[in-house]
JSON list of C-alpha atoms in Angstrom, two decimals:
[
{"chain": "A", "resi": 1, "resn": "MET", "atom": "CA", "xyz": [-47.96, 124.85, -54.27]},
{"chain": "A", "resi": 2, "resn": "GLY", "atom": "CA", "xyz": [-48.07, 123.90, -58.18]},
{"chain": "A", "resi": 3, "resn": "LEU", "atom": "CA", "xyz": [-47.76, 120.23, -57.33]},
{"chain": "A", "resi": 4, "resn": "LEU", "atom": "CA", "xyz": [-50.01, 120.33, -54.35]},
{"chain": "A", "resi": 5, "resn": "GLY", "atom": "CA", "xyz": [-52.63, 122.25, -56.17]},
{"chain": "A", "resi": 6, "resn": "TRP", "atom": "CA", "xyz": [-52.55, 119.80, -58.90]},
{"chain": "A", "resi": 7, "resn": "LEU", "atom": "CA", "xyz": [-52.78, 116.77, -56.66]},
{"chain": "A", "resi": 8, "resn": "PHE", "atom": "CA", "xyz": [-55.79, 118.37, -55.01]},
{"chain": "A", "resi": 9, "resn": "ASP", "atom": "CA", "xyz": [-57.75, 119.30, -58.03]},
{"chain": "A", "resi": 10, "resn": "ALA", "atom": "CA", "xyz": [-56.62, 117.16, -61.05]},
{"chain": "A", "resi": 11, "resn": "GLN", "atom": "CA", "xyz": [-59.31, 114.95, -62.43]},
{"chain": "A", "resi": 12, "resn": "VAL", "atom": "CA", "xyz": [-59.52, 112.41, -65.24]},
{"chain": "A", "resi": 13, "resn": "THR", "atom": "CA", "xyz": [-62.66, 111.42, -67.04]},
{"chain": "A", "resi": 14, "resn": "ILE", "atom": "CA", "xyz": [-63.49, 107.64, -67.26]},
{"chain": "A", "resi": 15, "resn": "ALA", "atom": "CA", "xyz": [-66.65, 106.55, -68.89]},
{"chain": "A", "resi": 16, "resn": "GLY", "atom": "CA", "xyz": [-68.15, 110.04, -68.66]},
{"chain": "A", "resi": 17, "resn": "HIS", "atom": "CA", "xyz": [-67.45, 110.31, -64.88]},
{"chain": "A", "resi": 18, "resn": "PRO", "atom": "CA", "xyz": [-65.07, 112.86, -63.37]},
{"chain": "A", "resi": 19, "resn": "ILE", "atom": "CA", "xyz": [-62.60, 111.22, -60.92]},
{"chain": "A", "resi": 20, "resn": "LEU", "atom": "CA", "xyz": [-59.94, 112.84, -58.75]},
{"chain": "A", "resi": 21, "resn": "TRP", "atom": "CA", "xyz": [-56.51, 111.73, -59.32]},
{"chain": "A", "resi": 22, "resn": "ARG", "atom": "CA", "xyz": [-55.82, 111.81, -55.56]},
{"chain": "A", "resi": 23, "resn": "GLU", "atom": "CA", "xyz": [-58.67, 109.06, -55.16]},
{"chain": "A", "resi": 24, "resn": "ILE", "atom": "CA", "xyz": [-56.91, 106.93, -57.69]},
{"chain": "A", "resi": 25, "resn": "ILE", "atom": "CA", "xyz": [-53.39, 107.56, -56.01]},
{"chain": "A", "resi": 26, "resn": "GLY", "atom": "CA", "xyz": [-54.47, 107.08, -52.65]},
{"chain": "A", "resi": 27, "resn": "ASN", "atom": "CA", "xyz": [-56.14, 103.68, -53.41]},
{"chain": "A", "resi": 28, "resn": "LEU", "atom": "CA", "xyz": [-52.99, 102.67, -55.30]},
{"chain": "A", "resi": 29, "resn": "PHE", "atom": "CA", "xyz": [-50.93, 103.39, -52.18]},
{"chain": "A", "resi": 30, "resn": "GLY", "atom": "CA", "xyz": [-53.51, 101.53, -50.01]},
{"chain": "A", "resi": 31, "resn": "LEU", "atom": "CA", "xyz": [-53.00, 98.58, -52.47]},
{"chain": "A", "resi": 32, "resn": "ALA", "atom": "CA", "xyz": [-49.15, 98.74, -51.92]},
{"chain": "A", "resi": 33, "resn": "SER", "atom": "CA", "xyz": [-49.57, 98.88, -48.17]},
{"chain": "A", "resi": 34, "resn": "ALA", "atom": "CA", "xyz": [-51.67, 95.76, -48.32]},
{"chain": "A", "resi": 35, "resn": "ILE", "atom": "CA", "xyz": [-48.87, 93.97, -50.48]},
{"chain": "A", "resi": 36, "resn": "GLY", "atom": "CA", "xyz": [-46.38, 95.23, -48.00]},
{"chain": "A", "resi": 37, "resn": "GLY", "atom": "CA", "xyz": [-48.63, 93.88, -45.25]},
{"chain": "A", "resi": 38, "resn": "MET", "atom": "CA", "xyz": [-48.79, 90.50, -47.01]},
{"chain": "A", "resi": 39, "resn": "ARG", "atom": "CA", "xyz": [-44.94, 90.48, -47.30]},
{"chain": "A", "resi": 40, "resn": "ARG", "atom": "CA", "xyz": [-44.57, 91.60, -43.58]},
{"chain": "A", "resi": 41, "resn": "GLN", "atom": "CA", "xyz": [-42.66, 94.55, -44.54]},
{"chain": "A", "resi": 42, "resn": "ILE", "atom": "CA", "xyz": [-42.45, 97.52, -42.20]},
{"chain": "A", "resi": 43, "resn": "TRP", "atom": "CA", "xyz": [-42.74, 100.05, -45.11]},
{"chain": "A", "resi": 44, "resn": "ALA", "atom": "CA", "xyz": [-46.29, 98.94, -45.54]},
{"chain": "A", "resi": 45, "resn": "TRP", "atom": "CA", "xyz": [-47.19, 101.20, -42.70]},
{"chain": "A", "resi": 46, "resn": "PRO", "atom": "CA", "xyz": [-46.16, 104.63, -43.61]},
{"chain": "A", "resi": 47, "resn": "VAL", "atom": "CA", "xyz": [-47.19, 103.92, -47.34]},
{"chain": "A", "resi": 48, "resn": "GLY", "atom": "CA", "xyz": [-50.59, 103.17, -45.72]},
{"chain": "A", "resi": 49, "resn": "ILE", "atom": "CA", "xyz": [-50.61, 106.37, -43.81]},
{"chain": "A", "resi": 50, "resn": "THR", "atom": "CA", "xyz": [-49.99, 108.36, -47.00]},
{"chain": "A", "resi": 51, "resn": "ALA", "atom": "CA", "xyz": [-52.97, 106.74, -48.48]},
{"chain": "A", "resi": 52, "resn": "ASN", "atom": "CA", "xyz": [-55.17, 107.48, -45.45]},
{"chain": "A", "resi": 53, "resn": "VAL", "atom": "CA", "xyz": [-54.24, 111.21, -45.78]},
{"chain": "A", "resi": 54, "resn": "LEU", "atom": "CA", "xyz": [-55.12, 111.33, -49.25]},
{"chain": "A", "resi": 55, "resn": "LEU", "atom": "CA", "xyz": [-58.44, 109.44, -49.00]},
{"chain": "A", "resi": 56, "resn": "PHE", "atom": "CA", "xyz": [-59.52, 111.52, -46.02]},
{"chain": "A", "resi": 57, "resn": "THR", "atom": "CA", "xyz": [-59.86, 114.50, -48.31]},
{"chain": "A", "resi": 58, "resn": "VAL", "atom": "CA", "xyz": [-61.58, 112.21, -51.06]},
{"chain": "A", "resi": 59, "resn": "PHE", "atom": "CA", "xyz": [-64.51, 110.78, -48.82]},
{"chain": "A", "resi": 60, "resn": "LEU", "atom": "CA", "xyz": [-65.43, 114.12, -47.37]},
{"chain": "A", "resi": 61, "resn": "GLY", "atom": "CA", "xyz": [-66.75, 114.99, -50.81]},
{"chain": "A", "resi": 62, "resn": "GLY", "atom": "CA", "xyz": [-69.28, 117.72, -49.61]},
{"chain": "A", "resi": 63, "resn": "VAL", "atom": "CA", "xyz": [-66.31, 119.54, -47.73]},
{"chain": "A", "resi": 64, "resn": "PHE", "atom": "CA", "xyz": [-63.57, 119.17, -50.16]},
{"chain": "A", "resi": 65, "resn": "SER", "atom": "CA", "xyz": [-65.58, 119.48, -53.40]},
{"chain": "A", "resi": 66, "resn": "THR", "atom": "CA", "xyz": [-65.08, 116.35, -54.90]},
{"chain": "A", "resi": 67, "resn": "PRO", "atom": "CA", "xyz": [-67.05, 115.42, -58.15]},
{"chain": "A", "resi": 68, "resn": "GLN", "atom": "CA", "xyz": [-69.46, 113.27, -55.92]},
{"chain": "A", "resi": 69, "resn": "ALA", "atom": "CA", "xyz": [-70.28, 115.87, -53.52]},
{"chain": "A", "resi": 70, "resn": "VAL", "atom": "CA", "xyz": [-71.23, 113.02, -51.07]},
{"chain": "A", "resi": 71, "resn": "ASP", "atom": "CA", "xyz": [-69.96, 112.83, -47.57]},
{"chain": "A", "resi": 72, "resn": "LEU", "atom": "CA", "xyz": [-68.99, 109.28, -46.19]},
{"chain": "A", "resi": 73, "resn": "TYR", "atom": "CA", "xyz": [-68.10, 110.03, -42.67]},
{"chain": "A", "resi": 74, "resn": "GLY", "atom": "CA", "xyz": [-67.24, 106.48, -41.90]},
{"chain": "A", "resi": 75, "resn": "GLN", "atom": "CA", "xyz": [-64.98, 106.27, -44.87]},
{"chain": "A", "resi": 76, "resn": "ALA", "atom": "CA", "xyz": [-63.49, 109.59, -43.99]},
{"chain": "A", "resi": 77, "resn": "GLY", "atom": "CA", "xyz": [-63.31, 109.13, -40.07]},
{"chain": "A", "resi": 78, "resn": "ARG", "atom": "CA", "xyz": [-61.65, 105.58, -40.42]},
{"chain": "A", "resi": 79, "resn": "GLN", "atom": "CA", "xyz": [-58.74, 107.16, -42.25]},
{"chain": "A", "resi": 80, "resn": "VAL", "atom": "CA", "xyz": [-57.85, 109.27, -38.99]},
{"chain": "A", "resi": 81, "resn": "PHE", "atom": "CA", "xyz": [-57.93, 105.97, -37.04]},
{"chain": "A", "resi": 82, "resn": "PHE", "atom": "CA", "xyz": [-55.96, 104.17, -39.49]},
{"chain": "A", "resi": 83, "resn": "ILE", "atom": "CA", "xyz": [-53.33, 106.80, -38.98]},
{"chain": "A", "resi": 84, "resn": "VAL", "atom": "CA", "xyz": [-53.51, 106.11, -35.17]},
{"chain": "A", "resi": 85, "resn": "VAL", "atom": "CA", "xyz": [-53.41, 102.21, -35.36]},
{"chain": "A", "resi": 86, "resn": "SER", "atom": "CA", "xyz": [-50.77, 102.30, -38.19]},
{"chain": "A", "resi": 87, "resn": "VAL", "atom": "CA", "xyz": [-48.47, 104.37, -36.00]},
{"chain": "A", "resi": 88, "resn": "TYR", "atom": "CA", "xyz": [-48.87, 101.54, -33.23]},
{"chain": "A", "resi": 89, "resn": "GLY", "atom": "CA", "xyz": [-48.41, 98.67, -35.78]},
{"chain": "A", "resi": 90, "resn": "TRP", "atom": "CA", "xyz": [-45.18, 100.42, -37.33]},
{"chain": "A", "resi": 91, "resn": "VAL", "atom": "CA", "xyz": [-43.83, 100.68, -33.55]},
{"chain": "A", "resi": 92, "resn": "GLN", "atom": "CA", "xyz": [-44.80, 97.18, -32.91]},
{"chain": "A", "resi": 93, "resn": "TRP", "atom": "CA", "xyz": [-43.30, 95.88, -36.21]},
{"chain": "A", "resi": 94, "resn": "ARG", "atom": "CA", "xyz": [-39.99, 97.62, -35.67]},
{"chain": "A", "resi": 95, "resn": "ARG", "atom": "CA", "xyz": [-39.64, 96.42, -32.10]},
{"chain": "A", "resi": 96, "resn": "THR", "atom": "CA", "xyz": [-40.02, 92.80, -33.33]},
{"chain": "A", "resi": 97, "resn": "ARG", "atom": "CA", "xyz": [-37.46, 93.35, -36.19]},
{"chain": "A", "resi": 98, "resn": "GLN", "atom": "CA", "xyz": [-35.13, 94.93, -33.76]},
{"chain": "A", "resi": 99, "resn": "ALA", "atom": "CA", "xyz": [-35.51, 92.20, -31.30]},
{"chain": "A", "resi": 100, "resn": "SER", "atom": "CA", "xyz": [-34.54, 89.63, -34.07]},
{"chain": "A", "resi": 101, "resn": "GLY", "atom": "CA", "xyz": [-31.33, 91.47, -34.75]},
{"chain": "A", "resi": 102, "resn": "GLY", "atom": "CA", "xyz": [-32.77, 93.23, -38.00]},
{"chain": "A", "resi": 103, "resn": "GLU", "atom": "CA", "xyz": [-33.07, 89.90, -39.82]},
{"chain": "A", "resi": 104, "resn": "GLY", "atom": "CA", "xyz": [-36.23, 88.12, -38.69]},
{"chain": "A", "resi": 105, "resn": "PRO", "atom": "CA", "xyz": [-39.81, 88.70, -39.83]},
{"chain": "A", "resi": 106, "resn": "ALA", "atom": "CA", "xyz": [-41.50, 91.85, -38.63]},
{"chain": "A", "resi": 107, "resn": "VAL", "atom": "CA", "xyz": [-44.21, 89.93, -37.27]},
{"chain": "A", "resi": 108, "resn": "ILE", "atom": "CA", "xyz": [-45.05, 86.23, -36.67]},
{"chain": "A", "resi": 109, "resn": "PRO", "atom": "CA", "xyz": [-48.57, 85.33, -37.76]},
{"chain": "A", "resi": 110, "resn": "ARG", "atom": "CA", "xyz": [-50.89, 83.39, -35.47]},
{"chain": "A", "resi": 111, "resn": "TRP", "atom": "CA", "xyz": [-54.34, 82.97, -34.57]},
{"chain": "A", "resi": 112, "resn": "ALA", "atom": "CA", "xyz": [-56.21, 85.47, -32.34]},
{"chain": "A", "resi": 113, "resn": "GLY", "atom": "CA", "xyz": [-57.47, 82.61, -30.18]},
{"chain": "A", "resi": 114, "resn": "ARG", "atom": "CA", "xyz": [-60.81, 82.59, -28.18]},
{"chain": "A", "resi": 115, "resn": "THR", "atom": "CA", "xyz": [-60.08, 85.73, -26.46]},
{"chain": "A", "resi": 116, "resn": "GLY", "atom": "CA", "xyz": [-59.21, 87.53, -29.55]},
{"chain": "A", "resi": 117, "resn": "TRP", "atom": "CA", "xyz": [-62.25, 86.49, -31.31]},
{"chain": "A", "resi": 118, "resn": "ILE", "atom": "CA", "xyz": [-64.51, 87.62, -28.14]},
{"chain": "A", "resi": 119, "resn": "GLN", "atom": "CA", "xyz": [-62.91, 91.01, -28.64]},
{"chain": "A", "resi": 120, "resn": "ILE", "atom": "CA", "xyz": [-63.34, 91.02, -32.39]},
{"chain": "A", "resi": 121, "resn": "GLY", "atom": "CA", "xyz": [-66.98, 89.98, -32.18]},
{"chain": "A", "resi": 122, "resn": "THR", "atom": "CA", "xyz": [-67.73, 92.32, -29.45]},
{"chain": "A", "resi": 123, "resn": "VAL", "atom": "CA", "xyz": [-66.21, 95.33, -31.05]},
{"chain": "A", "resi": 124, "resn": "ALA", "atom": "CA", "xyz": [-67.74, 94.40, -34.25]},
{"chain": "A", "resi": 125, "resn": "VAL", "atom": "CA", "xyz": [-71.16, 94.42, -33.04]},
{"chain": "A", "resi": 126, "resn": "VAL", "atom": "CA", "xyz": [-71.24, 97.22, -30.68]},
{"chain": "A", "resi": 127, "resn": "GLY", "atom": "CA", "xyz": [-68.95, 99.47, -32.97]},
{"chain": "A", "resi": 128, "resn": "THR", "atom": "CA", "xyz": [-71.26, 98.90, -35.86]},
{"chain": "A", "resi": 129, "resn": "VAL", "atom": "CA", "xyz": [-74.50, 99.89, -33.95]},
{"chain": "A", "resi": 130, "resn": "VAL", "atom": "CA", "xyz": [-72.94, 102.75, -32.25]},
{"chain": "A", "resi": 131, "resn": "PHE", "atom": "CA", "xyz": [-71.27, 104.26, -35.33]},
{"chain": "A", "resi": 132, "resn": "ALA", "atom": "CA", "xyz": [-74.36, 103.58, -37.59]},
{"chain": "A", "resi": 133, "resn": "TYR", "atom": "CA", "xyz": [-76.44, 105.85, -35.23]},
{"chain": "A", "resi": 134, "resn": "ILE", "atom": "CA", "xyz": [-73.61, 108.49, -35.24]},
{"chain": "A", "resi": 135, "resn": "PHE", "atom": "CA", "xyz": [-73.22, 108.46, -39.06]},
{"chain": "A", "resi": 136, "resn": "ARG", "atom": "CA", "xyz": [-77.09, 108.56, -39.46]},
{"chain": "A", "resi": 137, "resn": "ALA", "atom": "CA", "xyz": [-77.17, 111.66, -37.36]},
{"chain": "A", "resi": 138, "resn": "LEU", "atom": "CA", "xyz": [-74.45, 113.22, -39.37]},
{"chain": "A", "resi": 139, "resn": "ASP", "atom": "CA", "xyz": [-76.42, 112.48, -42.41]},
{"chain": "A", "resi": 140, "resn": "SER", "atom": "CA", "xyz": [-73.76, 110.15, -43.76]},
{"chain": "A", "resi": 141, "resn": "TYR", "atom": "CA", "xyz": [-74.64, 108.16, -46.97]},
{"chain": "A", "resi": 142, "resn": "GLY", "atom": "CA", "xyz": [-75.32, 104.50, -46.23]},
{"chain": "A", "resi": 143, "resn": "PRO", "atom": "CA", "xyz": [-74.83, 104.75, -42.37]},
{"chain": "A", "resi": 144, "resn": "TRP", "atom": "CA", "xyz": [-75.05, 101.11, -41.53]},
{"chain": "A", "resi": 145, "resn": "ALA", "atom": "CA", "xyz": [-72.78, 99.99, -44.24]},
{"chain": "A", "resi": 146, "resn": "ASP", "atom": "CA", "xyz": [-70.36, 102.82, -43.58]},
{"chain": "A", "resi": 147, "resn": "ALA", "atom": "CA", "xyz": [-70.42, 101.84, -39.90]},
{"chain": "A", "resi": 148, "resn": "TRP", "atom": "CA", "xyz": [-69.47, 98.21, -40.77]},
{"chain": "A", "resi": 149, "resn": "ILE", "atom": "CA", "xyz": [-66.67, 99.35, -42.91]},
{"chain": "A", "resi": 150, "resn": "PHE", "atom": "CA", "xyz": [-65.39, 101.93, -40.30]},
{"chain": "A", "resi": 151, "resn": "THR", "atom": "CA", "xyz": [-65.61, 99.33, -37.53]},
{"chain": "A", "resi": 152, "resn": "GLY", "atom": "CA", "xyz": [-64.34, 96.34, -39.48]},
{"chain": "A", "resi": 153, "resn": "SER", "atom": "CA", "xyz": [-61.49, 98.24, -40.93]},
{"chain": "A", "resi": 154, "resn": "LEU", "atom": "CA", "xyz": [-60.10, 99.20, -37.44]},
{"chain": "A", "resi": 155, "resn": "LEU", "atom": "CA", "xyz": [-60.35, 95.60, -36.46]},
{"chain": "A", "resi": 156, "resn": "ALA", "atom": "CA", "xyz": [-58.40, 94.52, -39.43]},
{"chain": "A", "resi": 157, "resn": "THR", "atom": "CA", "xyz": [-55.67, 97.15, -39.02]},
{"chain": "A", "resi": 158, "resn": "TYR", "atom": "CA", "xyz": [-55.37, 96.28, -35.26]},
{"chain": "A", "resi": 159, "resn": "GLY", "atom": "CA", "xyz": [-55.35, 92.62, -36.13]},
{"chain": "A", "resi": 160, "resn": "MET", "atom": "CA", "xyz": [-52.61, 93.24, -38.64]},
{"chain": "A", "resi": 161, "resn": "ALA", "atom": "CA", "xyz": [-50.36, 94.99, -36.00]},
{"chain": "A", "resi": 162, "resn": "ARG", "atom": "CA", "xyz": [-51.00, 92.28, -33.68]},
{"chain": "A", "resi": 163, "resn": "GLY", "atom": "CA", "xyz": [-50.08, 89.48, -36.18]},
{"chain": "A", "resi": 164, "resn": "TRP", "atom": "CA", "xyz": [-53.44, 87.86, -36.21]},
{"chain": "A", "resi": 165, "resn": "THR", "atom": "CA", "xyz": [-54.11, 85.92, -39.40]},
{"chain": "A", "resi": 166, "resn": "GLU", "atom": "CA", "xyz": [-57.92, 86.34, -39.12]},
{"chain": "A", "resi": 167, "resn": "PHE", "atom": "CA", "xyz": [-57.38, 90.02, -39.95]},
{"chain": "A", "resi": 168, "resn": "TRP", "atom": "CA", "xyz": [-57.32, 89.10, -43.78]},
{"chain": "A", "resi": 169, "resn": "LEU", "atom": "CA", "xyz": [-60.77, 87.28, -43.30]},
{"chain": "A", "resi": 170, "resn": "ILE", "atom": "CA", "xyz": [-62.21, 90.58, -41.60]},
{"chain": "A", "resi": 171, "resn": "TRP", "atom": "CA", "xyz": [-60.86, 92.69, -44.74]},
{"chain": "A", "resi": 172, "resn": "ILE", "atom": "CA", "xyz": [-62.83, 90.37, -46.94]},
{"chain": "A", "resi": 173, "resn": "ALA", "atom": "CA", "xyz": [-66.08, 91.25, -45.06]},
{"chain": "A", "resi": 174, "resn": "VAL", "atom": "CA", "xyz": [-65.22, 94.76, -45.18]},
{"chain": "A", "resi": 175, "resn": "ASP", "atom": "CA", "xyz": [-64.62, 94.49, -48.97]},
{"chain": "A", "resi": 176, "resn": "ALA", "atom": "CA", "xyz": [-68.06, 92.67, -49.36]},
{"chain": "A", "resi": 177, "resn": "VAL", "atom": "CA", "xyz": [-69.96, 95.54, -47.96]},
{"chain": "A", "resi": 178, "resn": "GLY", "atom": "CA", "xyz": [-67.62, 98.35, -49.28]},
{"chain": "A", "resi": 179, "resn": "VAL", "atom": "CA", "xyz": [-67.88, 97.53, -53.08]},
{"chain": "A", "resi": 180, "resn": "PRO", "atom": "CA", "xyz": [-71.74, 98.04, -53.17]},
{"chain": "A", "resi": 181, "resn": "LEU", "atom": "CA", "xyz": [-71.73, 101.20, -51.07]},
{"chain": "A", "resi": 182, "resn": "LEU", "atom": "CA", "xyz": [-68.84, 102.86, -53.07]},
{"chain": "A", "resi": 183, "resn": "LEU", "atom": "CA", "xyz": [-70.54, 101.97, -56.45]},
{"chain": "A", "resi": 184, "resn": "ARG", "atom": "CA", "xyz": [-73.80, 103.53, -55.23]},
{"chain": "A", "resi": 185, "resn": "ALA", "atom": "CA", "xyz": [-72.04, 106.76, -54.02]},
{"chain": "A", "resi": 186, "resn": "GLY", "atom": "CA", "xyz": [-70.06, 107.03, -57.22]},
{"chain": "A", "resi": 187, "resn": "TYR", "atom": "CA", "xyz": [-66.53, 106.50, -55.79]},
{"chain": "A", "resi": 188, "resn": "TYR", "atom": "CA", "xyz": [-65.73, 104.11, -58.82]},
{"chain": "A", "resi": 189, "resn": "PRO", "atom": "CA", "xyz": [-61.72, 104.00, -58.41]},
{"chain": "A", "resi": 190, "resn": "SER", "atom": "CA", "xyz": [-62.40, 103.01, -54.67]},
{"chain": "A", "resi": 191, "resn": "ALA", "atom": "CA", "xyz": [-65.04, 100.46, -55.61]},
{"chain": "A", "resi": 192, "resn": "VAL", "atom": "CA", "xyz": [-62.64, 98.92, -58.16]},
{"chain": "A", "resi": 193, "resn": "LEU", "atom": "CA", "xyz": [-59.72, 98.83, -55.84]},
{"chain": "A", "resi": 194, "resn": "TYR", "atom": "CA", "xyz": [-61.92, 97.23, -53.33]},
{"chain": "A", "resi": 195, "resn": "LEU", "atom": "CA", "xyz": [-62.22, 94.34, -55.79]},
{"chain": "A", "resi": 196, "resn": "VAL", "atom": "CA", "xyz": [-58.66, 94.26, -56.31]},
{"chain": "A", "resi": 197, "resn": "TYR", "atom": "CA", "xyz": [-57.95, 94.22, -52.46]},
{"chain": "A", "resi": 198, "resn": "ALA", "atom": "CA", "xyz": [-60.32, 91.34, -52.19]},
{"chain": "A", "resi": 199, "resn": "VAL", "atom": "CA", "xyz": [-58.15, 89.35, -54.44]},
{"chain": "A", "resi": 200, "resn": "VAL", "atom": "CA", "xyz": [-54.85, 90.46, -52.68]},
{"chain": "A", "resi": 201, "resn": "VAL", "atom": "CA", "xyz": [-56.45, 89.92, -49.21]},
{"chain": "A", "resi": 202, "resn": "ALA", "atom": "CA", "xyz": [-57.45, 86.37, -50.30]},
{"chain": "A", "resi": 203, "resn": "TYR", "atom": "CA", "xyz": [-54.13, 85.44, -51.46]},
{"chain": "A", "resi": 204, "resn": "GLY", "atom": "CA", "xyz": [-52.54, 87.38, -48.33]},
{"chain": "A", "resi": 205, "resn": "PHE", "atom": "CA", "xyz": [-54.58, 84.98, -45.91]},
{"chain": "A", "resi": 206, "resn": "THR", "atom": "CA", "xyz": [-52.91, 81.96, -47.56]},
{"chain": "A", "resi": 207, "resn": "VAL", "atom": "CA", "xyz": [-49.47, 83.48, -47.48]},
{"chain": "A", "resi": 208, "resn": "TRP", "atom": "CA", "xyz": [-49.75, 84.20, -43.79]},
{"chain": "A", "resi": 209, "resn": "LEU", "atom": "CA", "xyz": [-51.41, 80.79, -43.15]},
{"chain": "A", "resi": 210, "resn": "ARG", "atom": "CA", "xyz": [-48.35, 79.05, -44.65]},
{"chain": "A", "resi": 211, "resn": "ALA", "atom": "CA", "xyz": [-46.08, 81.39, -42.91]},
{"chain": "A", "resi": 212, "resn": "GLN", "atom": "CA", "xyz": [-47.81, 80.56, -39.50]},
{"chain": "A", "resi": 213, "resn": "ARG", "atom": "CA", "xyz": [-47.54, 76.80, -40.05]},
{"chain": "A", "resi": 214, "resn": "ALA", "atom": "CA", "xyz": [-43.80, 77.03, -41.14]},
{"chain": "A", "resi": 215, "resn": "GLU", "atom": "CA", "xyz": [-42.54, 79.59, -38.56]},
{"chain": "A", "resi": 216, "resn": "ARG", "atom": "CA", "xyz": [-44.69, 79.13, -35.54]},
{"chain": "A", "resi": 217, "resn": "PRO", "atom": "CA", "xyz": [-43.06, 75.79, -34.23]},
{"chain": "A", "resi": 218, "resn": "SER", "atom": "CA", "xyz": [-39.46, 77.52, -34.43]},
{"chain": "A", "resi": 219, "resn": "ILE", "atom": "CA", "xyz": [-40.24, 80.63, -32.47]},
{"chain": "A", "resi": 220, "resn": "ASP", "atom": "CA", "xyz": [-38.14, 80.90, -29.34]},
{"chain": "A", "resi": 221, "resn": "PRO", "atom": "CA", "xyz": [-40.24, 80.66, -26.15]},
{"chain": "A", "resi": 222, "resn": "ALA", "atom": "CA", "xyz": [-38.74, 84.08, -24.98]},
{"chain": "A", "resi": 223, "resn": "ALA", "atom": "CA", "xyz": [-40.53, 85.78, -28.19]},
{"chain": "A", "resi": 224, "resn": "GLU", "atom": "CA", "xyz": [-43.84, 85.01, -26.76]},
{"chain": "A", "resi": 225, "resn": "SER", "atom": "CA", "xyz": [-43.39, 87.98, -24.55]},
{"chain": "A", "resi": 226, "resn": "SER", "atom": "CA", "xyz": [-42.60, 90.24, -27.22]},
{"chain": "A", "resi": 227, "resn": "PRO", "atom": "CA", "xyz": [-45.30, 93.12, -28.02]},
{"chain": "A", "resi": 228, "resn": "ALA", "atom": "CA", "xyz": [-46.43, 91.81, -31.02]},
{"chain": "A", "resi": 229, "resn": "ALA", "atom": "CA", "xyz": [-46.76, 88.13, -29.88]},
{"chain": "A", "resi": 230, "resn": "VAL", "atom": "CA", "xyz": [-48.78, 88.88, -26.70]},
{"chain": "A", "resi": 231, "resn": "GLY", "atom": "CA", "xyz": [-52.37, 87.18, -26.98]}
]
């Protein structure tokens, strides 16, 4: 209980603002997960789940008595869905790795294609509108921005699980909205880490794009039917 109690309550003051250590630690785990995803390492998924559990308690500021005392229901709720989608991605990547005898990449990057973008666009619009009304009814801070962050994050995580190179671009759109929202709400470590994410994401897009061009022609036709490669 000593370590758990410290992790839950410990704070550090930066520039006069009290900040929870679990917000800092959770975001660092999230950053590590993003780097692992860029390198297509399976450990990225469990590390990301750890971040999700920590950040869930951070963004329900009014419930868990954080210094901000601001509830971001979209930010908190997406952590729950992240865990669900991350389990899916974890299983998919493990299957792909096992199918290659444990030596091949966990996923082969590829474009989502027209069908994939229709799915992405539809979910992005409908999801943002629906969740904005839900979050506004719950009195969430910045409901429209929070709704897009929620929806876009789920799309990006799902895209990563499927091996869609575009998921990095979705993350950039999420970061562009997330940084101003988190700054206004007083979640400064998360806002700073969002900026760092943006740099990692931009680089990750180039890494996956190069891998897609280099590896796609060498894929065995049988691999096209694997779970992670289905369009």
